[in-house]
Coordinates of C-alpha atoms in Angstrom, one line a residue:
F1 CA 3.8 -0.1 -17.4
F2 CA 6.0 -2.0 -14.5
F3 CA 3.4 -4.5 -14.2
R4 CA 2.1 -5.3 -16.9
M5 CA 4.7 -6.8 -18.5
G6 CA 3.9 -9.3 -21.6
T7 CA 6.1 -12.5 -23.4
R8 CA 7.2 -9.9 -25.2
E9 CA 8.4 -7.8 -22.6
M10 CA 9.4 -10.7 -20.4
N11 CA 12.0 -11.6 -23.5
Q12 CA 13.4 -8.3 -23.4
G13 CA 13.7 -8.5 -20.1
K14 CA 16.0 -11.3 -19.9
N15 CA 18.5 -10.4 -23.0
A16 CA 18.9 -6.9 -21.5
P17 CA 22.3 -5.3 -20.5
P18 CA 23.1 -6.0 -16.5
A19 CA 21.5 -2.2 -15.2
E20 CA 18.3 -2.9 -17.2
L21 CA 18.1 -6.5 -15.7
R22 CA 18.4 -5.8 -12.6
A23 CA 15.8 -3.3 -13.0
Y24 CA 13.5 -6.3 -14.2
L25 CA 14.1 -8.8 -11.7
G26 CA 13.3 -6.0 -9.5
V27 CA 9.7 -5.3 -10.9
A28 CA 9.6 -9.0 -10.8
Q29 CA 10.4 -9.7 -7.8
E30 CA 8.1 -6.6 -6.5
L31 CA 4.8 -8.5 -8.5
E32 CA 5.6 -11.0 -6.6
K33 CA 5.2 -10.2 -3.5
L34 CA 2.3 -8.0 -4.5
R35 CA 0.4 -10.9 -6.0
E36 CA 1.5 -13.0 -2.4
V37 CA -0.2 -10.7 -0.3
F38 CA -3.2 -10.6 -2.3
I39 CA -3.7 -14.3 -2.1
A40 CA -3.2 -13.9 1.0
M41 CA -5.9 -11.7 2.1
D42 CA -8.6 -13.2 0.1
A43 CA -9.3 -15.0 3.0
D44 CA -12.0 -17.6 1.2
S45 CA -9.9 -17.7 -1.5
D46 CA -12.4 -16.4 -4.1
G47 CA -10.5 -14.4 -6.3
C48 CA -11.8 -10.9 -5.1
I49 CA -10.9 -9.3 -1.3
S50 CA -14.5 -8.9 0.5
E51 CA -15.2 -6.4 3.5
G52 CA -14.8 -9.6 5.2
D53 CA -11.6 -10.7 4.1
L54 CA -10.2 -7.7 4.8
S55 CA -11.9 -7.7 8.6
H56 CA -10.3 -10.6 9.3
I57 CA -7.2 -9.5 7.9
L58 CA -6.9 -6.2 10.0
A59 CA -8.2 -9.1 13.3
S60 CA -5.1 -10.5 12.8
F61 CA -3.5 -7.2 13.2
K62 CA -5.3 -6.6 16.3
Y63 CA -5.6 -3.5 15.2
K64 CA -9.3 -2.5 15.5
P65 CA -10.6 -0.1 12.4
R66 CA -13.2 3.0 13.4
R67 CA -16.2 1.9 11.9
G68 CA -16.9 2.3 7.9
E69 CA -13.3 2.2 7.4
V70 CA -12.8 -1.2 6.1
A71 CA -15.8 -0.3 3.2
D72 CA -13.9 2.8 2.6
M73 CA -10.5 1.1 1.9
I74 CA -12.7 -1.1 -0.2
W75 CA -15.0 1.7 -2.2
E76 CA -11.7 3.9 -2.3
V77 CA -10.0 1.3 -5.1
D78 CA -13.5 -0.7 -6.0
E79 CA -13.8 0.4 -10.1
D80 CA -16.2 -1.0 -11.0
C81 CA -18.0 -0.4 -7.2
D82 CA -19.2 -4.4 -6.8
G83 CA -17.9 -4.1 -3.1
Q84 CA -14.9 -5.9 -4.0
V85 CA -11.2 -5.8 -5.2
S86 CA -10.2 -7.9 -8.0
W87 CA -6.5 -8.9 -8.5
A88 CA -6.9 -5.6 -11.1
E89 CA -8.3 -3.5 -9.2
F90 CA -5.8 -3.8 -6.6
E91 CA -2.9 -3.4 -9.5
L92 CA -3.7 -0.5 -10.1
M93 CA -4.1 0.4 -6.7
F94 CA -1.0 -0.3 -6.2
T95 CA 0.9 1.1 -9.3
R96 CA -0.6 4.7 -8.5
C97 CA -0.4 5.2 -5.2
R98 CA 3.8 3.9 -5.8
S99 CA 3.9 7.1 -8.6
D100 CA 2.0 9.3 -6.8
T101 CA 4.8 11.5 -4.9
A102 CA 1.6 14.6 -4.6
F103 CA 0.0 11.6 -1.8
L104 CA -3.7 12.5 -3.6
E105 CA -4.3 8.6 -4.3
P106 CA -6.4 7.1 -1.6
R107 CA -3.9 4.8 0.6
K108 CA -5.8 3.6 3.3
L109 CA -5.9 0.1 1.2
F110 CA -2.2 1.0 0.3
N111 CA -0.4 1.3 3.5
V112 CA -1.8 -2.4 4.3
V113 CA -0.7 -4.0 1.1
D114 CA 3.4 -2.4 2.3
F115 CA 2.9 -2.9 5.4
M116 CA 1.9 -6.9 4.5
M117 CA 5.4 -6.4 1.6
H118 CA 7.5 -6.2 4.3
D119 CA 5.9 -8.4 7.1
K120 CA 7.8 -11.3 5.5
D121 CA 7.0 -13.9 8.3
R122 CA 3.8 -12.3 8.7
S123 CA 3.7 -11.8 12.7
G124 CA 2.1 -8.4 12.7
K125 CA 5.3 -6.7 13.1
I126 CA 7.8 -5.0 10.9
S127 CA 11.8 -4.1 11.8
F128 CA 13.2 -0.3 12.3
D129 CA 15.6 -1.1 9.0
E130 CA 12.1 -2.7 6.8
V131 CA 10.3 0.9 7.8
M132 CA 13.1 2.8 7.4
E133 CA 13.5 1.2 3.7
I134 CA 9.2 2.0 3.4
F135 CA 9.8 5.6 4.9
F136 CA 12.7 6.0 2.1
R137 CA 11.0 5.2 -1.2
R138 CA 7.9 7.1 -0.1
Y139 CA 9.8 10.4 1.4
G140 CA 13.0 10.7 -0.6
K141 CA 16.7 10.4 1.8
S142 CA 16.4 14.3 3.1
A143 CA 13.4 13.5 5.0
L144 CA 14.7 10.5 6.4
E145 CA 15.3 11.4 9.7
Q146 CA 12.6 13.2 10.3
R147 CA 10.1 10.6 9.5
T148 CA 12.9 8.3 11.6
N149 CA 11.6 10.1 14.9
E150 CA 7.7 10.6 13.4
F151 CA 8.3 6.3 13.9
L152 CA 10.5 6.1 16.9
A153 CA 7.4 8.4 18.7
N154 CA 4.6 5.6 17.4
D155 CA 6.9 2.8 18.9
V156 CA 4.7 3.3 22.2
D157 CA 6.8 -0.3 23.1
H158 CA 10.1 1.0 22.6
D159 CA 11.5 -2.4 21.3
N160 CA 12.6 -0.9 17.7
E161 CA 9.6 -2.7 16.1
I162 CA 6.8 -1.6 14.5
S163 CA 3.1 -2.9 15.0
F164 CA 0.3 -2.3 11.7
T165 CA -1.8 0.0 14.8
E166 CA 1.7 1.5 15.4
F167 CA 2.4 1.8 11.2
H168 CA -1.1 3.1 11.0
A169 CA -0.8 6.2 13.3
T170 CA 2.5 7.3 11.8
L171 CA 1.6 6.7 8.3
N172 CA -1.5 9.0 9.0
S173 CA 0.2 12.1 10.7
Q174 CA 2.8 12.1 8.3
E175 CA 0.4 11.1 5.0
H176 CA -1.7 13.7 6.1
A177 CA 1.1 17.0 6.5
S178 CA 2.5 15.8 2.9
K179 CA -0.3 15.8 0.7
K180 CA 0.0 19.1 -1.4
P181 CA -3.0 21.0 -3.1
S182 CA -3.3 20.3 -6.1
K183 CA -5.3 23.0 -9.1
N184 CA -5.3 20.0 -11.1
S185 CA -7.0 17.5 -8.5
R186 CA -10.4 16.5 -10.6
A187 CA -13.6 16.9 -8.5
G188 CA -17.2 15.5 -8.5
S189 CA -17.9 11.9 -9.1
G190 CA -16.8 8.4 -9.7
R191 CA -13.1 7.0 -10.1
G192 CA -11.5 10.3 -10.1
A193 CA -13.4 11.7 -7.6
K194 CA -12.5 8.7 -5.4
R195 CA -8.5 9.7 -6.4
A196 CA -8.6 12.7 -5.7
G197 CA -10.8 12.3 -2.2
I198 CA -13.5 14.0 -3.2
G199 CA -17.1 12.8 -2.8
S200 CA -19.3 10.9 -0.6
P201 CA -18.2 7.3 1.2
P202 CA -20.5 4.8 1.4
P203 CA -22.3 4.1 4.6
P204 CA -20.7 3.2 7.0
S205 CA -20.3 -0.7 7.5
L206 CA -22.7 -1.9 10.4

């Protein structure tokens, strides 16, 4: 819902009481930032994010993905299995991950997007305050101190900024510990299996 507002919803948002208006504006601003990230990731401007586009972004962050990691990022959210990520798939991935408190949704691409949404100057680093904002939104106030300590442990150059490599390492360890097994996890193959982390990934890229 949040990212699929039509004209009627937009007009309602503009005429809403102050609290609702603030919520509406927050969603609209986030959608704008998400769209900016999609455009930045779409290096060849063809309207989709390919393995080549994603590899280009990761190289700009000086991050060296494991063999097959980029293909996995695409495959996990590629609903129509065409080997690339459209805007609709990109938007759907983001909304699913944002609302997933059990950490069952695949988050490899989402973590790249979340980093880029906070890396406003495209420097390849985000500040301590921006990291705290991400952690608060993901884990809540009660876990903030623990997550912050884990971040500090991964800030290898002690500059109170975090590179994508440091960010990736921190979130990998945190999300592995945070995953909650669910009796309702979908098994089998296809899109449900992707979201539950079940099924065979594509052959690694050479």
